[in-house]
């Protein structure tokens, strides 16, 4: 019976480890004894099972396969024996009156979706009902998608290194989700009706309404005959559905290189005493269509980009954006 094959030796030892350890677990007659046996055999640091696992390294690939499989079996039977032993001791303690089963249990703390996640999910749901599907794009973007294809000229102040997180050669943390418009149009022909939700990055000084990272929802609709009236309708409908029927929004003429005409959209803040910018929007500039190979003679489109934090804050009456990032459970539990 005595073989010198390392695999066979290892398997024999595994076998006896299994027998001894199960015997020890079964024999444990108190929680302390069981814990001692658990540490001896199943202990994470110096347990014998752990040592048996390390033995794997000494075997050749074929041996590893055989031994590994057997090892997993032994591990499972040890864990099963441990739970069985625990249950046995617990039952005995209950029977002996040592455990008062009428005491209330510890109430497990339930997890919770972050208010920004809730907002994003609601926006996806709402725009889904308007027929918009969800698109995604990378947070590490190239200059082409963040600026060039969006008709932002090389000299435009939006490219200022002090206003962007540039990374290595030609890449950056995207400063707007408008990048996803380009990615979607590069990948598909019109008609298009998508939203994109995600993080954007700008080196702004943090205060009650600014953060160096925040979230935007971008919308894009392209087809024959899409109009500015359609854009205003969609945004009004959206604002009413998400912020309530009595919400007031207004459109101000503005400028973005990727839309013409462009507007900024404001909402009357909770309290009703001031207007706060919700985002920008407009009719897709023909140059943007040309950059992605769409024919501006054939289709028109509208686009919008809104700040998700502000929507969430307006909806829930939150006055400081920083509360959304501090992960204070007392704050988060309110939503
Ligand atoms: N990307 C702009 C920003 O971050 C917002 C924006 C304006 C998005 C107009 C659009 C748009 O899609 O049409 O400031």
PDB file of C-alpha atoms in Angstrom, residues 77-285:
ATOM      1  CA  UNK A  77     -18.587  18.017   4.165  1.00  0.00           C
ATOM      2  CA  UNK A  78     -16.664  19.826   6.927  1.00  0.00           C
ATOM      3  CA  UNK A  79     -18.819  22.909   6.584  1.00  0.00           C
ATOM      4  CA  UNK A  80     -21.941  20.775   6.659  1.00  0.00           C
ATOM      5  CA  UNK A  81     -20.705  18.980   9.762  1.00  0.00           C
ATOM      6  CA  UNK A  82     -20.000  22.320  11.443  1.00  0.00           C
ATOM      7  CA  UNK A  83     -23.518  23.640  10.790  1.00  0.00           C
ATOM      8  CA  UNK A  84     -25.027  20.369  11.974  1.00  0.00           C
ATOM      9  CA  UNK A  85     -22.988  20.539  15.176  1.00  0.00           C
ATOM     10  CA  UNK A  86     -24.035  24.136  15.789  1.00  0.00           C
ATOM     11  CA  UNK A  87     -27.672  23.258  15.325  1.00  0.00           C
ATOM     12  CA  UNK A  88     -27.353  20.290  17.668  1.00  0.00           C
ATOM     13  CA  UNK A  89     -25.810  22.423  20.435  1.00  0.00           C
ATOM     14  CA  UNK A  90     -28.409  25.148  19.947  1.00  0.00           C
ATOM     15  CA  UNK A  91     -31.280  22.674  20.212  1.00  0.00           C
ATOM     16  CA  UNK A  92     -29.784  21.299  23.334  1.00  0.00           C
ATOM     17  CA  UNK A  93     -29.432  24.778  24.847  1.00  0.00           C
ATOM     18  CA  UNK A  94     -33.050  25.581  24.001  1.00  0.00           C
ATOM     19  CA  UNK A  95     -34.195  22.307  25.535  1.00  0.00           C
ATOM     20  CA  UNK A  96     -32.206  23.088  28.689  1.00  0.00           C
ATOM     21  CA  UNK A  97     -33.808  26.531  28.895  1.00  0.00           C
ATOM     22  CA  UNK A  98     -30.470  28.287  28.359  1.00  0.00           C
ATOM     23  CA  UNK A  99     -31.811  30.219  25.366  1.00  0.00           C
ATOM     24  CA  UNK A 100     -34.978  32.276  25.734  1.00  0.00           C
ATOM     25  CA  UNK A 101     -36.645  31.801  22.360  1.00  0.00           C
ATOM     26  CA  UNK A 102     -39.293  34.380  23.198  1.00  0.00           C
ATOM     27  CA  UNK A 103     -36.772  37.265  23.161  1.00  0.00           C
ATOM     28  CA  UNK A 104     -37.224  39.524  20.119  1.00  0.00           C
ATOM     29  CA  UNK A 105     -34.550  38.931  17.483  1.00  0.00           C
ATOM     30  CA  UNK A 106     -32.125  41.512  16.160  1.00  0.00           C
ATOM     31  CA  UNK A 107     -33.836  43.353  13.335  1.00  0.00           C
ATOM     32  CA  UNK A 108     -31.606  43.256  10.277  1.00  0.00           C
ATOM     33  CA  UNK A 109     -30.895  46.651   8.811  1.00  0.00           C
ATOM     34  CA  UNK A 110     -32.430  46.860   5.365  1.00  0.00           C
ATOM     35  CA  UNK A 111     -30.406  48.281   2.504  1.00  0.00           C
ATOM     36  CA  UNK A 112     -31.655  51.185   0.545  1.00  0.00           C
ATOM     37  CA  UNK A 113     -31.364  52.642  -2.933  1.00  0.00           C
ATOM     38  CA  UNK A 114     -29.543  55.983  -3.019  1.00  0.00           C
ATOM     39  CA  UNK A 115     -31.828  58.930  -3.915  1.00  0.00           C
ATOM     40  CA  UNK A 116     -29.769  59.579  -7.054  1.00  0.00           C
ATOM     41  CA  UNK A 117     -30.221  55.972  -8.127  1.00  0.00           C
ATOM     42  CA  UNK A 118     -33.928  56.301  -7.459  1.00  0.00           C
ATOM     43  CA  UNK A 119     -34.043  59.467  -9.540  1.00  0.00           C
ATOM     44  CA  UNK A 120     -32.148  57.836 -12.407  1.00  0.00           C
ATOM     45  CA  UNK A 121     -34.502  54.846 -12.347  1.00  0.00           C
ATOM     46  CA  UNK A 122     -37.554  57.110 -12.376  1.00  0.00           C
ATOM     47  CA  UNK A 123     -36.168  59.117 -15.291  1.00  0.00           C
ATOM     48  CA  UNK A 124     -35.523  55.942 -17.263  1.00  0.00           C
ATOM     49  CA  UNK A 125     -39.073  54.846 -16.532  1.00  0.00           C
ATOM     50  CA  UNK A 126     -40.632  58.213 -17.462  1.00  0.00           C
ATOM     51  CA  UNK A 127     -38.725  58.694 -20.694  1.00  0.00           C
ATOM     52  CA  UNK A 128     -39.305  55.049 -21.488  1.00  0.00           C
ATOM     53  CA  UNK A 129     -43.005  55.868 -21.561  1.00  0.00           C
ATOM     54  CA  UNK A 130     -42.263  58.656 -24.063  1.00  0.00           C
ATOM     55  CA  UNK A 131     -40.567  56.038 -26.241  1.00  0.00           C
ATOM     56  CA  UNK A 132     -36.932  56.771 -25.331  1.00  0.00           C
ATOM     57  CA  UNK A 133     -34.571  53.846 -24.886  1.00  0.00           C
ATOM     58  CA  UNK A 134     -31.390  53.944 -22.805  1.00  0.00           C
ATOM     59  CA  UNK A 135     -27.885  54.368 -24.263  1.00  0.00           C
ATOM     60  CA  UNK A 136     -24.546  54.333 -22.528  1.00  0.00           C
ATOM     61  CA  UNK A 137     -21.103  55.784 -23.119  1.00  0.00           C
ATOM     62  CA  UNK A 138     -17.719  55.696 -21.391  1.00  0.00           C
ATOM     63  CA  UNK A 139     -16.719  58.113 -18.631  1.00  0.00           C
ATOM     64  CA  UNK A 140     -13.160  58.184 -19.949  1.00  0.00           C
ATOM     65  CA  UNK A 141     -13.737  59.826 -23.314  1.00  0.00           C
ATOM     66  CA  UNK A 142     -11.669  61.055 -26.209  1.00  0.00           C
ATOM     67  CA  UNK A 143     -11.456  64.676 -27.272  1.00  0.00           C
ATOM     68  CA  UNK A 144     -13.271  63.865 -30.491  1.00  0.00           C
ATOM     69  CA  UNK A 145     -16.488  62.773 -28.779  1.00  0.00           C
ATOM     70  CA  UNK A 146     -16.353  65.358 -26.003  1.00  0.00           C
ATOM     71  CA  UNK A 147     -15.587  68.365 -28.244  1.00  0.00           C
ATOM     72  CA  UNK A 148     -14.786  67.979 -31.964  1.00  0.00           C
ATOM     73  CA  UNK A 149     -17.832  66.016 -33.082  1.00  0.00           C
ATOM     74  CA  UNK A 150     -20.038  68.321 -30.986  1.00  0.00           C
ATOM     75  CA  UNK A 151     -18.972  71.274 -33.129  1.00  0.00           C
ATOM     76  CA  UNK A 152     -16.946  72.818 -30.293  1.00  0.00           C
ATOM     77  CA  UNK A 153     -14.110  74.678 -32.063  1.00  0.00           C
ATOM     78  CA  UNK A 154     -10.454  74.207 -30.996  1.00  0.00           C
ATOM     79  CA  UNK A 155     -10.348  77.697 -29.491  1.00  0.00           C
ATOM     80  CA  UNK A 156     -13.583  77.348 -27.489  1.00  0.00           C
ATOM     81  CA  UNK A 157     -13.287  78.225 -23.778  1.00  0.00           C
ATOM     82  CA  UNK A 158     -15.080  74.971 -22.857  1.00  0.00           C
ATOM     83  CA  UNK A 159     -11.783  73.219 -23.697  1.00  0.00           C
ATOM     84  CA  UNK A 160      -9.805  75.186 -21.107  1.00  0.00           C
ATOM     85  CA  UNK A 161      -7.518  72.826 -19.155  1.00  0.00           C
ATOM     86  CA  UNK A 162      -8.684  74.528 -15.968  1.00  0.00           C
ATOM     87  CA  UNK A 163     -12.277  73.510 -16.698  1.00  0.00           C
ATOM     88  CA  UNK A 164     -11.647  69.867 -17.583  1.00  0.00           C
ATOM     89  CA  UNK A 165     -10.012  66.745 -16.262  1.00  0.00           C
ATOM     90  CA  UNK A 166      -7.681  65.875 -19.130  1.00  0.00           C
ATOM     91  CA  UNK A 167      -5.958  62.517 -18.864  1.00  0.00           C
ATOM     92  CA  UNK A 168      -3.186  61.152 -21.055  1.00  0.00           C
ATOM     93  CA  UNK A 169      -2.886  61.859 -24.804  1.00  0.00           C
ATOM     94  CA  UNK A 170      -6.253  62.759 -26.225  1.00  0.00           C
ATOM     95  CA  UNK A 171      -8.444  61.426 -23.407  1.00  0.00           C
ATOM     96  CA  UNK A 172     -10.350  63.052 -20.576  1.00  0.00           C
ATOM     97  CA  UNK A 173     -13.075  62.418 -18.021  1.00  0.00           C
ATOM     98  CA  UNK A 174     -16.135  63.445 -19.998  1.00  0.00           C
ATOM     99  CA  UNK A 175     -17.449  66.873 -19.068  1.00  0.00           C
ATOM    100  CA  UNK A 176     -20.931  66.236 -20.487  1.00  0.00           C
ATOM    101  CA  UNK A 177     -23.106  63.310 -21.515  1.00  0.00           C
ATOM    102  CA  UNK A 178     -23.581  64.935 -24.943  1.00  0.00           C
ATOM    103  CA  UNK A 179     -20.724  62.599 -25.920  1.00  0.00           C
ATOM    104  CA  UNK A 180     -23.255  59.777 -25.950  1.00  0.00           C
ATOM    105  CA  UNK A 181     -25.292  61.558 -28.664  1.00  0.00           C
ATOM    106  CA  UNK A 182     -22.305  61.172 -30.948  1.00  0.00           C
ATOM    107  CA  UNK A 183     -21.675  57.559 -29.994  1.00  0.00           C
ATOM    108  CA  UNK A 184     -25.299  56.622 -30.629  1.00  0.00           C
ATOM    109  CA  UNK A 185     -25.478  58.369 -34.004  1.00  0.00           C
ATOM    110  CA  UNK A 186     -22.183  56.809 -35.089  1.00  0.00           C
ATOM    111  CA  UNK A 187     -23.623  53.402 -34.329  1.00  0.00           C
ATOM    112  CA  UNK A 188     -27.106  53.650 -35.813  1.00  0.00           C
ATOM    113  CA  UNK A 189     -29.094  55.311 -38.577  1.00  0.00           C
ATOM    114  CA  UNK A 190     -32.091  57.569 -37.835  1.00  0.00           C
ATOM    115  CA  UNK A 191     -34.688  57.553 -36.388  1.00  0.00           C
ATOM    116  CA  UNK A 192     -33.142  57.902 -32.921  1.00  0.00           C
ATOM    117  CA  UNK A 193     -34.892  58.350 -29.593  1.00  0.00           C
ATOM    118  CA  UNK A 194     -32.546  57.770 -26.658  1.00  0.00           C
ATOM    119  CA  UNK A 195     -31.568  59.043 -23.254  1.00  0.00           C
ATOM    120  CA  UNK A 196     -28.212  58.519 -21.565  1.00  0.00           C
ATOM    121  CA  UNK A 197     -27.636  58.852 -17.840  1.00  0.00           C
ATOM    122  CA  UNK A 198     -24.249  59.027 -16.224  1.00  0.00           C
ATOM    123  CA  UNK A 199     -21.491  60.808 -14.383  1.00  0.00           C
ATOM    124  CA  UNK A 200     -19.709  63.856 -15.722  1.00  0.00           C
ATOM    125  CA  UNK A 201     -16.631  65.585 -14.334  1.00  0.00           C
ATOM    126  CA  UNK A 202     -15.602  69.232 -14.067  1.00  0.00           C
ATOM    127  CA  UNK A 203     -13.054  70.752 -11.682  1.00  0.00           C
ATOM    128  CA  UNK A 204     -15.615  73.024 -10.026  1.00  0.00           C
ATOM    129  CA  UNK A 205     -15.165  74.217  -6.477  1.00  0.00           C
ATOM    130  CA  UNK A 206     -17.536  72.275  -4.268  1.00  0.00           C
ATOM    131  CA  UNK A 207     -20.390  74.257  -2.706  1.00  0.00           C
ATOM    132  CA  UNK A 208     -24.120  73.821  -2.070  1.00  0.00           C
ATOM    133  CA  UNK A 209     -24.911  73.541  -5.798  1.00  0.00           C
ATOM    134  CA  UNK A 210     -21.603  72.437  -7.379  1.00  0.00           C
ATOM    135  CA  UNK A 211     -19.503  69.316  -7.321  1.00  0.00           C
ATOM    136  CA  UNK A 212     -16.500  68.120  -9.339  1.00  0.00           C
ATOM    137  CA  UNK A 213     -18.570  65.099 -10.336  1.00  0.00           C
ATOM    138  CA  UNK A 214     -22.292  65.059 -10.978  1.00  0.00           C
ATOM    139  CA  UNK A 215     -24.834  63.257 -13.111  1.00  0.00           C
ATOM    140  CA  UNK A 216     -26.603  64.270 -16.282  1.00  0.00           C
ATOM    141  CA  UNK A 217     -29.434  62.900 -18.318  1.00  0.00           C
ATOM    142  CA  UNK A 218     -28.969  63.470 -22.030  1.00  0.00           C
ATOM    143  CA  UNK A 219     -31.804  63.133 -24.520  1.00  0.00           C
ATOM    144  CA  UNK A 220     -31.681  62.897 -28.287  1.00  0.00           C
ATOM    145  CA  UNK A 221     -34.475  62.554 -30.801  1.00  0.00           C
ATOM    146  CA  UNK A 222     -33.756  62.518 -34.531  1.00  0.00           C
ATOM    147  CA  UNK A 223     -36.225  61.880 -37.318  1.00  0.00           C
ATOM    148  CA  UNK A 224     -37.899  63.607 -40.209  1.00  0.00           C
ATOM    149  CA  UNK A 225     -39.887  66.584 -38.964  1.00  0.00           C
ATOM    150  CA  UNK A 226     -38.657  66.826 -35.365  1.00  0.00           C
ATOM    151  CA  UNK A 227     -39.258  70.374 -34.120  1.00  0.00           C
ATOM    152  CA  UNK A 228     -38.506  72.775 -31.303  1.00  0.00           C
ATOM    153  CA  UNK A 229     -42.189  72.581 -30.365  1.00  0.00           C
ATOM    154  CA  UNK A 230     -41.699  68.840 -29.853  1.00  0.00           C
ATOM    155  CA  UNK A 231     -38.705  69.528 -27.618  1.00  0.00           C
ATOM    156  CA  UNK A 232     -40.641  71.967 -25.445  1.00  0.00           C
ATOM    157  CA  UNK A 233     -43.542  69.556 -25.158  1.00  0.00           C
ATOM    158  CA  UNK A 234     -41.340  66.652 -24.099  1.00  0.00           C
ATOM    159  CA  UNK A 235     -39.500  68.737 -21.486  1.00  0.00           C
ATOM    160  CA  UNK A 236     -42.707  70.232 -20.092  1.00  0.00           C
ATOM    161  CA  UNK A 237     -44.378  66.854 -19.889  1.00  0.00           C
ATOM    162  CA  UNK A 238     -41.317  65.416 -18.262  1.00  0.00           C
ATOM    163  CA  UNK A 239     -41.026  68.228 -15.684  1.00  0.00           C
ATOM    164  CA  UNK A 240     -44.676  67.881 -14.731  1.00  0.00           C
ATOM    165  CA  UNK A 241     -44.486  64.123 -14.413  1.00  0.00           C
ATOM    166  CA  UNK A 242     -41.350  64.150 -12.342  1.00  0.00           C
ATOM    167  CA  UNK A 243     -41.665  67.371 -10.321  1.00  0.00           C
ATOM    168  CA  UNK A 244     -45.433  67.654 -10.049  1.00  0.00           C
ATOM    169  CA  UNK A 245     -48.238  69.292 -11.992  1.00  0.00           C
ATOM    170  CA  UNK A 246     -47.721  72.714 -10.491  1.00  0.00           C
ATOM    171  CA  UNK A 247     -44.024  72.962 -11.437  1.00  0.00           C
ATOM    172  CA  UNK A 248     -43.054  76.024 -13.449  1.00  0.00           C
ATOM    173  CA  UNK A 249     -40.354  75.828 -16.077  1.00  0.00           C
ATOM    174  CA  UNK A 250     -39.124  78.427 -18.518  1.00  0.00           C
ATOM    175  CA  UNK A 251     -36.989  78.444 -21.658  1.00  0.00           C
ATOM    176  CA  UNK A 252     -34.339  81.137 -22.138  1.00  0.00           C
ATOM    177  CA  UNK A 253     -32.541  81.712 -25.458  1.00  0.00           C
ATOM    178  CA  UNK A 254     -28.940  80.584 -25.119  1.00  0.00           C
ATOM    179  CA  UNK A 255     -26.028  79.196 -27.097  1.00  0.00           C
ATOM    180  CA  UNK A 256     -24.417  75.775 -27.350  1.00  0.00           C
ATOM    181  CA  UNK A 257     -22.091  74.879 -30.227  1.00  0.00           C
ATOM    182  CA  UNK A 258     -23.971  71.629 -30.841  1.00  0.00           C
ATOM    183  CA  UNK A 259     -27.479  73.089 -31.069  1.00  0.00           C
ATOM    184  CA  UNK A 260     -29.081  75.902 -33.071  1.00  0.00           C
ATOM    185  CA  UNK A 261     -31.270  77.404 -31.795  1.00  0.00           C
ATOM    186  CA  UNK A 262     -30.341  76.701 -28.159  1.00  0.00           C
ATOM    187  CA  UNK A 263     -32.168  77.277 -24.911  1.00  0.00           C
ATOM    188  CA  UNK A 264     -31.488  76.992 -21.234  1.00  0.00           C
ATOM    189  CA  UNK A 265     -34.271  75.474 -19.183  1.00  0.00           C
ATOM    190  CA  UNK A 266     -34.991  76.750 -15.670  1.00  0.00           C
ATOM    191  CA  UNK A 267     -37.316  75.447 -13.007  1.00  0.00           C
ATOM    192  CA  UNK A 268     -38.872  77.468 -10.220  1.00  0.00           C
ATOM    193  CA  UNK A 269     -37.065  76.216  -7.125  1.00  0.00           C
ATOM    194  CA  UNK A 270     -38.897  74.771  -4.125  1.00  0.00           C
ATOM    195  CA  UNK A 271     -39.986  77.749  -2.074  1.00  0.00           C
ATOM    196  CA  UNK A 272     -40.943  79.450  -5.330  1.00  0.00           C
ATOM    197  CA  UNK A 273     -38.613  82.414  -4.902  1.00  0.00           C
ATOM    198  CA  UNK A 274     -35.932  81.736  -7.512  1.00  0.00           C
ATOM    199  CA  UNK A 275     -35.277  80.083 -10.858  1.00  0.00           C
ATOM    200  CA  UNK A 276     -32.630  77.376 -10.997  1.00  0.00           C
ATOM    201  CA  UNK A 277     -31.101  76.043 -14.184  1.00  0.00           C
ATOM    202  CA  UNK A 278     -32.187  72.528 -14.992  1.00  0.00           C
ATOM    203  CA  UNK A 279     -30.061  72.173 -18.120  1.00  0.00           C
ATOM    204  CA  UNK A 280     -29.613  73.043 -21.777  1.00  0.00           C
ATOM    205  CA  UNK A 281     -31.384  71.992 -24.938  1.00  0.00           C
ATOM    206  CA  UNK A 282     -31.885  72.847 -28.555  1.00  0.00           C
ATOM    207  CA  UNK A 283     -32.149  71.705 -32.156  1.00  0.00           C
ATOM    208  CA  UNK A 284     -29.179  69.563 -33.212  1.00  0.00           C
ATOM    209  CA  UNK A 285     -26.719  71.658 -35.232  1.00  0.00           C
TER     210      UNK A 285
END
